[in-house]
């Protein structure tokens, strides 16, 4: 009986010390195009737990459902040092920023200038490591996620349509100018040819009259 109690106590202790991860807002959040949004990964565990977490923010684009399509945004190691993944580095401007707050219990992911391509599933994966006989070993892990949906503003599409119209008008204007210049060139050449031809005819007539008078 005592053995059963000890085992139950150990089991309950492990459950209590098990890491818990929550992502807010959840299960999804809606952002307007061009807006900045913050996703928070909250890691809760008992204070007497000596395990250290390794946190990874990953992104699964909308429409993708395979594990190999998952992209690494950023990672925080046991010393709370931040490393950004290839997905984040693929942008030519600052796109995502990871901040560690509340003594490593909250990991905020700031997504700047949200666009339609940012739609998808954002996952916070946390794995605990315990030091056992001078070696760090994985003890438990937990994952939480939230879906980001982007509302595309009608004004943005109107601007795109206006820009497309401007491009069409610009191309038509260039074409008309080119045709106009070509017509002017042809007109100038035609008038010049007629002038030269008329001048030659007058010269020939003048020589013909003089030769008649000389006779």
Coordinates of N, CA and C in Angstrom, one line a residue:
X1 N 0.8 -1.2 0.0 CA 0.0 0.0 0.0 C 0.9 1.3 0.0
X2 N 1.9 1.2 0.8 CA 2.9 2.3 0.9 C 3.5 2.6 -0.5
X3 N 3.9 1.5 -1.2 CA 4.5 1.6 -2.5 C 3.6 2.3 -3.5
X4 N 2.3 1.9 -3.4 CA 1.3 2.5 -4.3 C 1.2 4.0 -4.0
X5 N 1.2 4.4 -2.8 CA 1.0 5.8 -2.4 C 2.2 6.6 -2.9
X6 N 3.4 6.0 -2.7 CA 4.7 6.7 -3.2 C 4.6 6.9 -4.7
X7 N 4.2 5.8 -5.4 CA 4.1 5.9 -6.9 C 3.1 7.0 -7.3
X8 N 2.0 7.0 -6.6 CA 0.9 8.0 -7.0 C 1.4 9.4 -6.7
X9 N 2.1 9.5 -5.5 CA 2.7 10.8 -5.2 C 3.7 11.3 -6.2
X10 N 4.5 10.4 -6.7 CA 5.5 10.7 -7.7 C 4.9 11.1 -9.0
X11 N 3.8 10.3 -9.4 CA 3.1 10.6 -10.6 C 2.4 11.9 -10.5
X12 N 1.8 12.2 -9.4 CA 1.1 13.5 -9.3 C 2.1 14.7 -9.3
X13 N 3.3 14.4 -8.7 CA 4.3 15.4 -8.7 C 4.8 15.7 -10.1
X14 N 5.0 14.7 -10.9 CA 5.4 14.9 -12.3 C 4.4 15.6 -13.1
X15 N 3.1 15.3 -12.8 CA 2.0 16.0 -13.5 C 2.0 17.5 -13.2
X16 N 2.2 17.8 -11.9 CA 2.2 19.1 -11.4 C 3.3 19.9 -12.0
X17 N 4.5 19.2 -12.1 CA 5.6 19.9 -12.6 C 5.7 19.9 -14.2
X18 N 4.7 19.3 -14.8 CA 4.7 19.3 -16.2 C 4.5 20.7 -16.8
X19 N 5.2 21.0 -17.8 CA 5.1 22.3 -18.4 C 3.7 22.6 -19.1
X20 N 3.3 23.8 -19.0 CA 2.0 24.1 -19.6 C 2.2 25.3 -20.5
X21 N 1.7 25.3 -21.8 CA 1.9 26.3 -22.7 C 0.6 26.8 -23.3
X22 N 0.4 28.2 -23.3 CA -0.8 28.8 -23.9 C -0.4 29.9 -24.8
X23 N -1.1 30.0 -25.9 CA -0.9 31.1 -26.9 C -2.1 32.0 -26.9
X24 N -1.9 33.3 -26.7 CA -3.0 34.2 -26.8 C -2.7 35.3 -27.8
X25 N -3.7 35.8 -28.5 CA -5.1 35.4 -28.5 C -5.3 34.0 -29.2
X26 N -6.3 33.3 -28.8 CA -6.5 32.0 -29.4 C -8.0 31.7 -29.3
X27 N -8.6 30.8 -30.1 CA -7.8 29.9 -31.1 C -7.4 30.6 -32.4
X28 N -8.0 31.8 -32.6 CA -7.6 32.5 -33.8 C -7.7 34.0 -33.5
X29 N -7.0 34.8 -34.3 CA -7.1 36.3 -34.2 C -7.2 36.9 -35.6
X30 N -7.9 38.0 -35.7 CA -8.1 38.7 -37.0 C -7.4 40.0 -37.0
X31 N -6.6 40.3 -37.9 CA -5.9 41.6 -38.0 C -6.1 42.2 -39.4
X32 N -6.2 43.5 -39.4 CA -6.3 44.2 -40.7 C -5.0 44.3 -41.4
X33 N -5.0 44.4 -42.7 CA -3.8 44.5 -43.5 C -3.1 45.8 -43.1
X34 N -1.8 45.6 -42.9 CA -0.9 46.8 -42.5 C -0.8 47.0 -41.0
X35 N -1.6 46.3 -40.2 CA -1.6 46.4 -38.8 C -0.4 45.6 -38.2
X36 N 0.0 46.0 -37.0 CA 1.0 45.2 -36.2 C 0.2 44.4 -35.2
X37 N 0.7 43.2 -35.0 CA 0.0 42.3 -34.0 C 1.0 41.6 -33.2
X38 N 0.6 41.3 -31.9 CA 1.5 40.6 -31.0 C 0.8 39.3 -30.5
X39 N 1.6 38.2 -30.7 CA 1.1 36.9 -30.2 C 2.0 36.5 -29.0
X40 N 1.3 36.1 -27.9 CA 2.0 35.8 -26.7 C 2.0 34.3 -26.4
X41 N 3.2 33.8 -26.1 CA 3.3 32.4 -25.7 C 3.6 32.4 -24.2
X42 N 2.7 31.9 -23.4 CA 2.8 31.9 -22.0 C 3.2 30.5 -21.5
X43 N 4.3 30.5 -20.8 CA 4.8 29.2 -20.3 C 4.6 29.2 -18.8
X44 N 3.8 28.3 -18.3 CA 3.6 28.2 -16.8 C 4.1 26.9 -16.3
X45 N 4.8 27.0 -15.1 CA 5.3 25.8 -14.5 C 5.6 26.1 -13.0
X46 N 5.8 25.1 -12.2 CA 6.1 25.4 -10.7 C 7.4 26.0 -10.6
X47 N 7.5 26.9 -9.6 CA 8.7 27.7 -9.4 C 9.9 26.8 -8.9
X48 N 9.5 25.7 -8.2 CA 10.6 24.8 -7.7 C 11.1 23.9 -8.8
X49 N 10.5 24.0 -10.0 CA 11.0 23.1 -11.1 C 12.3 23.7 -11.6
X50 N 13.3 22.9 -11.6 CA 14.6 23.4 -12.0 C 14.9 23.2 -13.5
X51 N 13.9 22.7 -14.3 CA 14.0 22.6 -15.7 C 14.0 23.9 -16.4
X52 N 14.7 24.0 -17.5 CA 14.8 25.2 -18.3 C 14.2 24.9 -19.7
X53 N 13.4 25.9 -20.2 CA 12.7 25.7 -21.4 C 13.4 26.2 -22.6
X54 N 13.2 25.5 -23.7 CA 13.7 26.0 -25.1 C 12.4 26.2 -25.9
X55 N 12.3 27.5 -26.4 CA 11.1 27.9 -27.0 C 11.3 28.1 -28.5
X56 N 10.4 27.6 -29.3 CA 10.5 27.8 -30.8 C 9.1 28.4 -31.3
X57 N 9.1 29.5 -32.0 CA 8.0 30.0 -32.7 C 8.1 29.5 -34.1
X58 N 7.1 28.8 -34.6 CA 7.1 28.3 -36.0 C 5.8 28.8 -36.7
X59 N 5.8 28.7 -38.0 CA 4.7 29.2 -38.9 C 4.4 28.2 -39.9
X60 N 3.1 27.9 -40.0 CA 2.6 27.0 -41.1 C 1.7 27.8 -41.9
X61 N 2.1 28.1 -43.2 CA 1.2 29.0 -44.0 C -0.1 28.4 -44.3
X62 N -1.1 29.3 -44.5 CA -2.5 28.9 -44.8 C -2.5 28.0 -46.1
X63 N -3.2 26.9 -46.0 CA -3.3 25.9 -47.1 C -2.2 24.8 -47.0
X64 N -1.2 25.0 -46.2 CA -0.2 23.9 -46.0 C -0.6 23.0 -44.8
X65 N -0.4 21.7 -45.0 CA -0.8 20.8 -43.9 C 0.3 19.8 -43.6
X66 N 1.4 19.9 -44.3 CA 2.5 19.0 -44.1 C 3.5 19.5 -43.1
X67 N 4.1 18.6 -42.3 CA 5.1 19.0 -41.3 C 6.3 19.7 -41.9
X68 N 6.7 19.3 -43.1 CA 7.9 19.8 -43.7 C 7.6 21.3 -44.2
X69 N 6.4 21.7 -44.3 CA 6.0 23.1 -44.7 C 6.2 24.0 -43.5
X70 N 6.4 23.5 -42.3 CA 6.5 24.4 -41.1 C 7.8 25.2 -41.2
X71 N 7.7 26.5 -40.9 CA 8.9 27.4 -41.0 C 9.3 27.9 -39.7
X72 N 10.6 28.0 -39.4 CA 11.1 28.5 -38.1 C 11.1 30.0 -38.2
X73 N 10.4 30.6 -37.2 CA 10.5 32.1 -37.1 C 11.6 32.5 -36.1
X74 N 11.6 31.9 -34.9 CA 12.7 32.3 -34.0 C 12.7 31.2 -32.9
X75 N 13.9 31.2 -32.2 CA 14.1 30.2 -31.1 C 14.8 30.9 -29.9
X76 N 14.4 30.5 -28.8 CA 15.1 31.0 -27.5 C 15.7 29.8 -26.8
X77 N 17.0 29.8 -26.5 CA 17.6 28.7 -25.9 C 17.5 28.8 -24.4
X78 N 18.1 27.9 -23.7 CA 18.0 27.8 -22.2 C 18.5 29.1 -21.5
X79 N 19.4 29.8 -22.2 CA 20.0 31.0 -21.6 C 19.2 32.3 -22.1
X80 N 18.1 32.0 -22.7 CA 17.2 33.1 -23.2 C 17.8 33.9 -24.3
X81 N 18.8 33.4 -25.0 CA 19.3 34.0 -26.2 C 18.4 33.8 -27.3
X82 N 18.2 34.8 -28.2 CA 17.3 34.7 -29.3 C 18.0 34.5 -30.6
X83 N 17.4 33.6 -31.4 CA 18.0 33.3 -32.7 C 16.8 33.3 -33.7
X84 N 17.0 33.9 -34.8 CA 15.9 34.0 -35.8 C 16.2 33.0 -36.9
X85 N 15.1 32.4 -37.4 CA 15.2 31.4 -38.4 C 15.3 31.9 -39.8
X86 N 15.5 31.0 -40.8 CA 15.6 31.4 -42.2 C 14.4 32.1 -42.7
X87 N 13.2 31.7 -42.2 CA 12.0 32.4 -42.7 C 12.0 33.9 -42.4
X88 N 12.3 34.2 -41.1 CA 12.4 35.6 -40.7 C 13.4 36.3 -41.4
X89 N 14.6 35.7 -41.7 CA 15.7 36.4 -42.4 C 15.4 36.5 -43.9
X90 N 14.4 35.9 -44.4 CA 14.1 36.0 -45.8 C 13.5 37.3 -46.2
X91 N 13.0 38.1 -45.2 CA 12.5 39.4 -45.5 C 13.6 40.4 -45.6
X92 N 13.5 41.4 -46.5 CA 14.5 42.4 -46.7 C 14.3 43.5 -45.7
X93 N 13.2 43.5 -44.9 CA 13.0 44.5 -43.9 C 12.5 43.8 -42.6
X94 N 12.7 44.5 -41.5 CA 12.2 43.9 -40.2 C 10.8 43.5 -40.3
X95 N 10.5 42.2 -40.0 CA 9.1 41.7 -40.2 C 8.6 41.1 -38.8
X96 N 9.5 40.5 -38.1 CA 9.1 39.8 -36.8 C 10.1 40.1 -35.7
X97 N 9.6 40.3 -34.5 CA 10.5 40.5 -33.4 C 10.0 39.7 -32.2
X98 N 11.0 39.0 -31.6 CA 10.7 38.1 -30.4 C 11.2 38.8 -29.2
X99 N 10.3 38.9 -28.2 CA 10.7 39.5 -26.9 C 10.4 38.6 -25.7
X100 N 11.4 38.4 -24.8 CA 11.2 37.6 -23.7 C 10.9 38.5 -22.5
X101 N 9.7 38.2 -21.8 CA 9.3 39.1 -20.7 C 8.9 38.2 -19.5
X102 N 8.7 38.8 -18.4 CA 8.3 38.1 -17.1 C 9.2 36.9 -16.8
X103 N 10.5 37.2 -16.7 CA 11.5 36.2 -16.3 C 11.4 34.9 -17.1
X104 N 11.2 35.1 -18.4 CA 11.2 33.9 -19.3 C 9.9 33.1 -19.3
X105 N 8.9 33.7 -18.8 CA 7.6 33.0 -18.8 C 6.7 33.4 -19.9
X106 N 7.0 34.5 -20.5 CA 6.1 35.0 -21.7 C 7.1 35.3 -22.8
X107 N 6.7 34.8 -24.0 CA 7.5 35.0 -25.2 C 6.6 35.7 -26.3
X108 N 6.8 37.0 -26.4 CA 5.9 37.8 -27.3 C 6.5 37.8 -28.7
X109 N 5.7 37.5 -29.7 CA 6.1 37.5 -31.1 C 5.3 38.7 -31.7
X110 N 6.1 39.7 -32.2 CA 5.5 40.9 -32.8 C 5.6 40.7 -34.3
X111 N 4.5 40.7 -35.0 CA 4.4 40.6 -36.5 C 4.1 42.0 -37.0
X112 N 5.0 42.6 -37.8 CA 4.9 44.0 -38.3 C 4.2 44.0 -39.7
X113 N 3.4 45.0 -39.9 CA 2.8 45.3 -41.2 C 2.2 44.0 -41.8
X114 N 1.2 43.5 -41.1 CA 0.6 42.2 -41.5 C 0.0 42.3 -42.9
X115 N 0.3 41.2 -43.7 CA -0.1 41.1 -45.1 C -0.9 39.8 -45.2
X116 N -1.5 39.7 -46.4 CA -2.3 38.5 -46.7 C -1.5 37.2 -46.6
X117 N -0.2 37.4 -47.0 CA 0.7 36.2 -46.9 C 1.1 35.7 -45.5
X118 N 0.7 36.5 -44.5 CA 1.0 36.1 -43.1 C -0.1 35.2 -42.5
X119 N -1.1 35.0 -43.3 CA -2.2 34.1 -42.8 C -1.7 32.7 -42.6
X120 N -2.1 32.1 -41.5 CA -1.7 30.7 -41.2 C -1.7 30.4 -39.7
X121 N -1.0 29.3 -39.4 CA -1.0 28.8 -38.0 C 0.4 29.2 -37.4
X122 N 0.3 29.9 -36.3 CA 1.6 30.2 -35.5 C 1.6 29.4 -34.3
X123 N 2.7 28.6 -34.2 CA 2.8 27.6 -33.1 C 4.0 27.9 -32.2
X124 N 3.8 27.8 -30.9 CA 4.8 27.9 -29.9 C 5.1 26.6 -29.3
X125 N 6.3 26.1 -29.6 CA 6.7 24.8 -29.2 C 7.7 24.9 -28.0
X126 N 7.4 24.4 -26.9 CA 8.3 24.5 -25.7 C 8.7 23.1 -25.3
X127 N 10.0 23.0 -25.1 CA 10.6 21.7 -24.6 C 11.5 22.0 -23.3
X128 N 11.2 21.2 -22.3 CA 12.0 21.4 -21.0 C 13.2 20.5 -21.0
X129 N 14.2 21.0 -20.4 CA 15.5 20.2 -20.2 C 15.8 20.3 -18.8
X130 N 16.2 19.1 -18.2 CA 16.6 18.9 -16.9 C 18.0 18.5 -16.8
X131 N 18.8 19.0 -15.8 CA 20.1 18.6 -15.7 C 20.2 17.3 -14.8
X132 N 20.6 16.2 -15.4 CA 20.7 14.9 -14.7 C 22.1 14.4 -14.9
X133 N 22.8 14.3 -13.7 CA 24.2 13.9 -13.7 C 25.1 14.7 -14.7
X134 N 25.0 16.0 -14.5 CA 25.8 17.0 -15.3 C 25.5 16.9 -16.8
X135 N 24.3 16.4 -17.1 CA 23.9 16.4 -18.5 C 22.5 16.9 -18.7
X136 N 22.3 17.7 -19.7 CA 20.9 18.3 -19.9 C 20.1 17.3 -20.8
X137 N 19.0 16.9 -20.3 CA 18.1 15.9 -21.0 C 16.7 16.4 -21.1
X138 N 16.1 16.2 -22.2 CA 14.7 16.6 -22.4 C 13.8 15.9 -21.5
X139 N 12.9 16.6 -20.8 CA 12.0 16.0 -19.8 C 10.6 16.0 -20.3
X140 N 10.2 17.1 -20.9 CA 8.8 17.2 -21.3 C 8.7 18.3 -22.4
X141 N 7.6 18.2 -23.1 CA 7.4 19.3 -24.2 C 5.9 19.5 -24.3
X142 N 5.6 20.7 -24.8 CA 4.2 21.1 -25.0 C 4.1 22.1 -26.2
X143 N 3.0 22.1 -26.9 CA 2.8 22.9 -28.0 C 1.4 23.6 -28.0
X144 N 1.4 24.9 -28.3 CA 0.1 25.6 -28.4 C 0.2 26.4 -29.7
X145 N -1.0 26.7 -30.2 CA -1.0 27.4 -31.5 C -2.2 28.4 -31.6
X146 N -2.1 29.3 -32.5 CA -3.2 30.2 -32.9 C -3.2 30.5 -34.3
X147 N -4.3 30.7 -34.9 CA -4.4 31.0 -36.4 C -4.6 32.5 -36.6
X148 N -3.8 33.0 -37.5 CA -3.9 34.4 -37.9 C -4.7 34.6 -39.2
X149 N -5.7 35.4 -39.1 CA -6.5 35.7 -40.3 C -6.4 37.2 -40.6
X150 N -6.1 37.5 -41.8 CA -5.9 38.9 -42.2 C -7.1 39.4 -43.0
X151 N -7.6 40.5 -42.6 CA -8.7 41.2 -43.3 C -8.1 42.2 -44.3
X152 N -8.3 42.0 -45.6 CA -7.7 42.9 -46.6 C -8.7 44.0 -46.7
X153 N -8.2 45.2 -46.5 CA -9.0 46.4 -46.6 C -9.4 46.7 -48.1
X154 N -10.7 47.1 -48.3 CA -11.1 47.5 -49.7 C -10.3 48.6 -50.3
X155 N -9.9 49.5 -49.4 CA -9.1 50.7 -49.9 C -7.8 50.3 -50.5
X156 N -7.2 49.2 -50.0 CA -6.0 48.7 -50.6 C -6.2 48.2 -52.0
X157 N -7.3 47.5 -52.2 CA -7.6 47.0 -53.5 C -8.0 48.1 -54.4
X158 N -8.7 49.1 -53.9 CA -9.0 50.3 -54.7 C -7.7 51.0 -55.1
X159 N -6.7 51.1 -54.2 CA -5.5 51.7 -54.6 C -4.8 50.9 -55.7
X160 N -4.9 49.6 -55.6 CA -4.3 48.7 -56.6 C -5.0 49.0 -58.0
X161 N -6.3 49.1 -57.9 CA -7.0 49.3 -59.2 C -6.7 50.7 -59.7
X162 N -6.6 51.7 -58.8 CA -6.2 53.0 -59.3 C -4.8 53.0 -59.9
X163 N -3.9 52.3 -59.3 CA -2.5 52.3 -59.8 C -2.5 51.5 -61.1
X164 N -3.3 50.5 -61.3 CA -3.4 49.7 -62.5 C -4.0 50.6 -63.6
X165 N -5.0 51.5 -63.3 CA -5.6 52.4 -64.2 C -4.6 53.4 -64.6
X166 N -3.8 53.9 -63.7 CA -2.8 54.9 -64.0 C -1.7 54.3 -64.9
X167 N -1.3 53.1 -64.7 CA -0.4 52.4 -65.6 C -0.9 52.3 -67.0
X168 N -2.2 52.0 -67.1 CA -2.8 51.9 -68.4 C -2.9 53.2 -69.1
X169 N -3.2 54.3 -68.4 CA -3.3 55.6 -69.0 C -1.9 56.1 -69.4
X170 N -0.9 55.7 -68.6 CA 0.5 56.1 -68.9 C 1.0 55.4 -70.1
X171 N 0.7 54.2 -70.3 CA 1.1 53.4 -71.5 C 0.4 54.0 -72.7
X172 N -0.9 54.3 -72.6 CA -1.7 54.9 -73.7 C -1.1 56.2 -74.1
X173 N -0.7 57.0 -73.1 CA -0.1 58.4 -73.4 C 1.2 58.2 -74.1
X174 N 2.0 57.3 -73.6 CA 3.3 57.1 -74.3 C 3.1 56.6 -75.7
X175 N 2.2 55.7 -75.9 CA 1.9 55.2 -77.3 C 1.4 56.3 -78.2
X176 N 0.5 57.2 -77.7 CA 0.0 58.3 -78.5 C 1.1 59.3 -78.8
X177 N 2.0 59.6 -77.9 CA 3.1 60.5 -78.1 C 4.0 59.9 -79.2
X178 N 4.3 58.6 -79.1 CA 5.2 57.9 -80.1 C 4.6 58.0 -81.5
X179 N 3.2 57.7 -81.6 CA 2.6 57.8 -82.9 C 2.6 59.3 -83.4
X180 N 2.4 60.2 -82.5 CA 2.4 61.6 -82.9 C 3.7 62.1 -83.4
X181 N 4.8 61.6 -82.7 CA 6.2 62.0 -83.1 C 6.5 61.3 -84.5
X182 N 6.0 60.1 -84.7 CA 6.2 59.4 -86.0 C 5.5 60.1 -87.1
X183 N 4.3 60.6 -86.8 CA 3.5 61.3 -87.8 C 4.2 62.6 -88.2
X184 N 4.7 63.3 -87.2 CA 5.4 64.6 -87.4 C 6.6 64.4 -88.2
X185 N 7.3 63.4 -87.9 CA 8.6 63.1 -88.7 C 8.2 62.8 -90.2
X186 N 7.2 62.0 -90.4 CA 6.7 61.6 -91.8 C 6.2 62.9 -92.5
X187 N 5.5 63.7 -91.8 CA 5.0 65.0 -92.4 C 6.2 65.9 -92.8
X188 N 7.2 66.0 -91.9 CA 8.3 66.8 -92.2 C 9.1 66.3 -93.4
X189 N 9.3 65.0 -93.5 CA 10.0 64.4 -94.6 C 9.2 64.6 -95.9
X190 N 7.9 64.5 -95.8 CA 7.1 64.7 -97.0 C 7.1 66.1 -97.5
X191 N 7.0 67.1 -96.6 CA 7.0 68.5 -97.0 C 8.4 68.8 -97.6
X192 N 9.5 68.3 -96.9 CA 10.8 68.6 -97.4 C 11.0 68.0 -98.8
X193 N 10.5 66.8 -99.1 CA 10.7 66.2 -100.4 C 9.9 67.0 -101.4
X194 N 8.7 67.5 -101.1 CA 7.9 68.3 -102.0 C 8.6 69.6 -102.3
X195 N 9.2 70.2 -101.3 CA 9.9 71.5 -101.5 C 11.1 71.3 -102.4
X196 N 11.8 70.3 -102.1 CA 13.0 70.0 -103.0 C 12.6 69.7 -104.4
X197 N 11.6 68.9 -104.6 CA 11.1 68.6 -105.9 C 10.6 69.8 -106.6
X198 N 9.8 70.7 -105.9 CA 9.3 71.9 -106.6 C 10.5 72.8 -106.9
X199 N 11.5 72.9 -106.1 CA 12.6 73.8 -106.3 C 13.4 73.3 -107.6
X200 N 13.5 72.0 -107.7 CA 14.2 71.5 -108.9 C 13.4 71.7 -110.2
X201 N 12.0 71.7 -110.1 CA 11.2 71.9 -111.3 C 11.3 73.4 -111.7
X202 N 11.3 74.3 -110.7 CA 11.4 75.7 -111.0 C 12.8 76.0 -111.6
X203 N 13.8 75.4 -111.1 CA 15.2 75.6 -111.7 C 15.2 75.1 -113.1
X204 N 14.6 73.9 -113.4 CA 14.6 73.4 -114.8 C 13.8 74.3 -115.7
X205 N 12.7 74.8 -115.2 CA 11.9 75.7 -116.0 C 12.7 77.0 -116.3
X206 N 13.4 77.5 -115.3 CA 14.2 78.7 -115.5 C 15.3 78.5 -116.6
X207 N 16.0 77.4 -116.5 CA 17.0 77.1 -117.5 C 16.4 76.9 -118.9
X208 N 15.2 76.4 -119.0 CA 14.5 76.2 -120.3 C 14.1 77.5 -120.9
X209 N 13.6 78.5 -120.1 CA 13.3 79.8 -120.6 C 14.5 80.6 -121.1
X210 N 15.6 80.5 -120.3 CA 16.8 81.2 -120.7 C 17.4 80.6 -122.0
X211 N 17.3 79.3 -122.1 CA 17.8 78.7 -123.4 C 17.0 79.1 -124.6
X212 N 15.7 79.3 -124.4 CA 14.8 79.7 -125.5 C 15.1 81.2 -125.9
X213 N 15.4 82.0 -124.9 CA 15.7 83.4 -125.2 C 17.1 83.6 -125.9
X214 N 18.0 82.8 -125.6 CA 19.3 82.8 -126.3 C 19.2 82.5 -127.7
X215 N 18.3 81.8 -128.2 CA 18.1 81.4 -129.6 C 17.6 82.6 -130.3

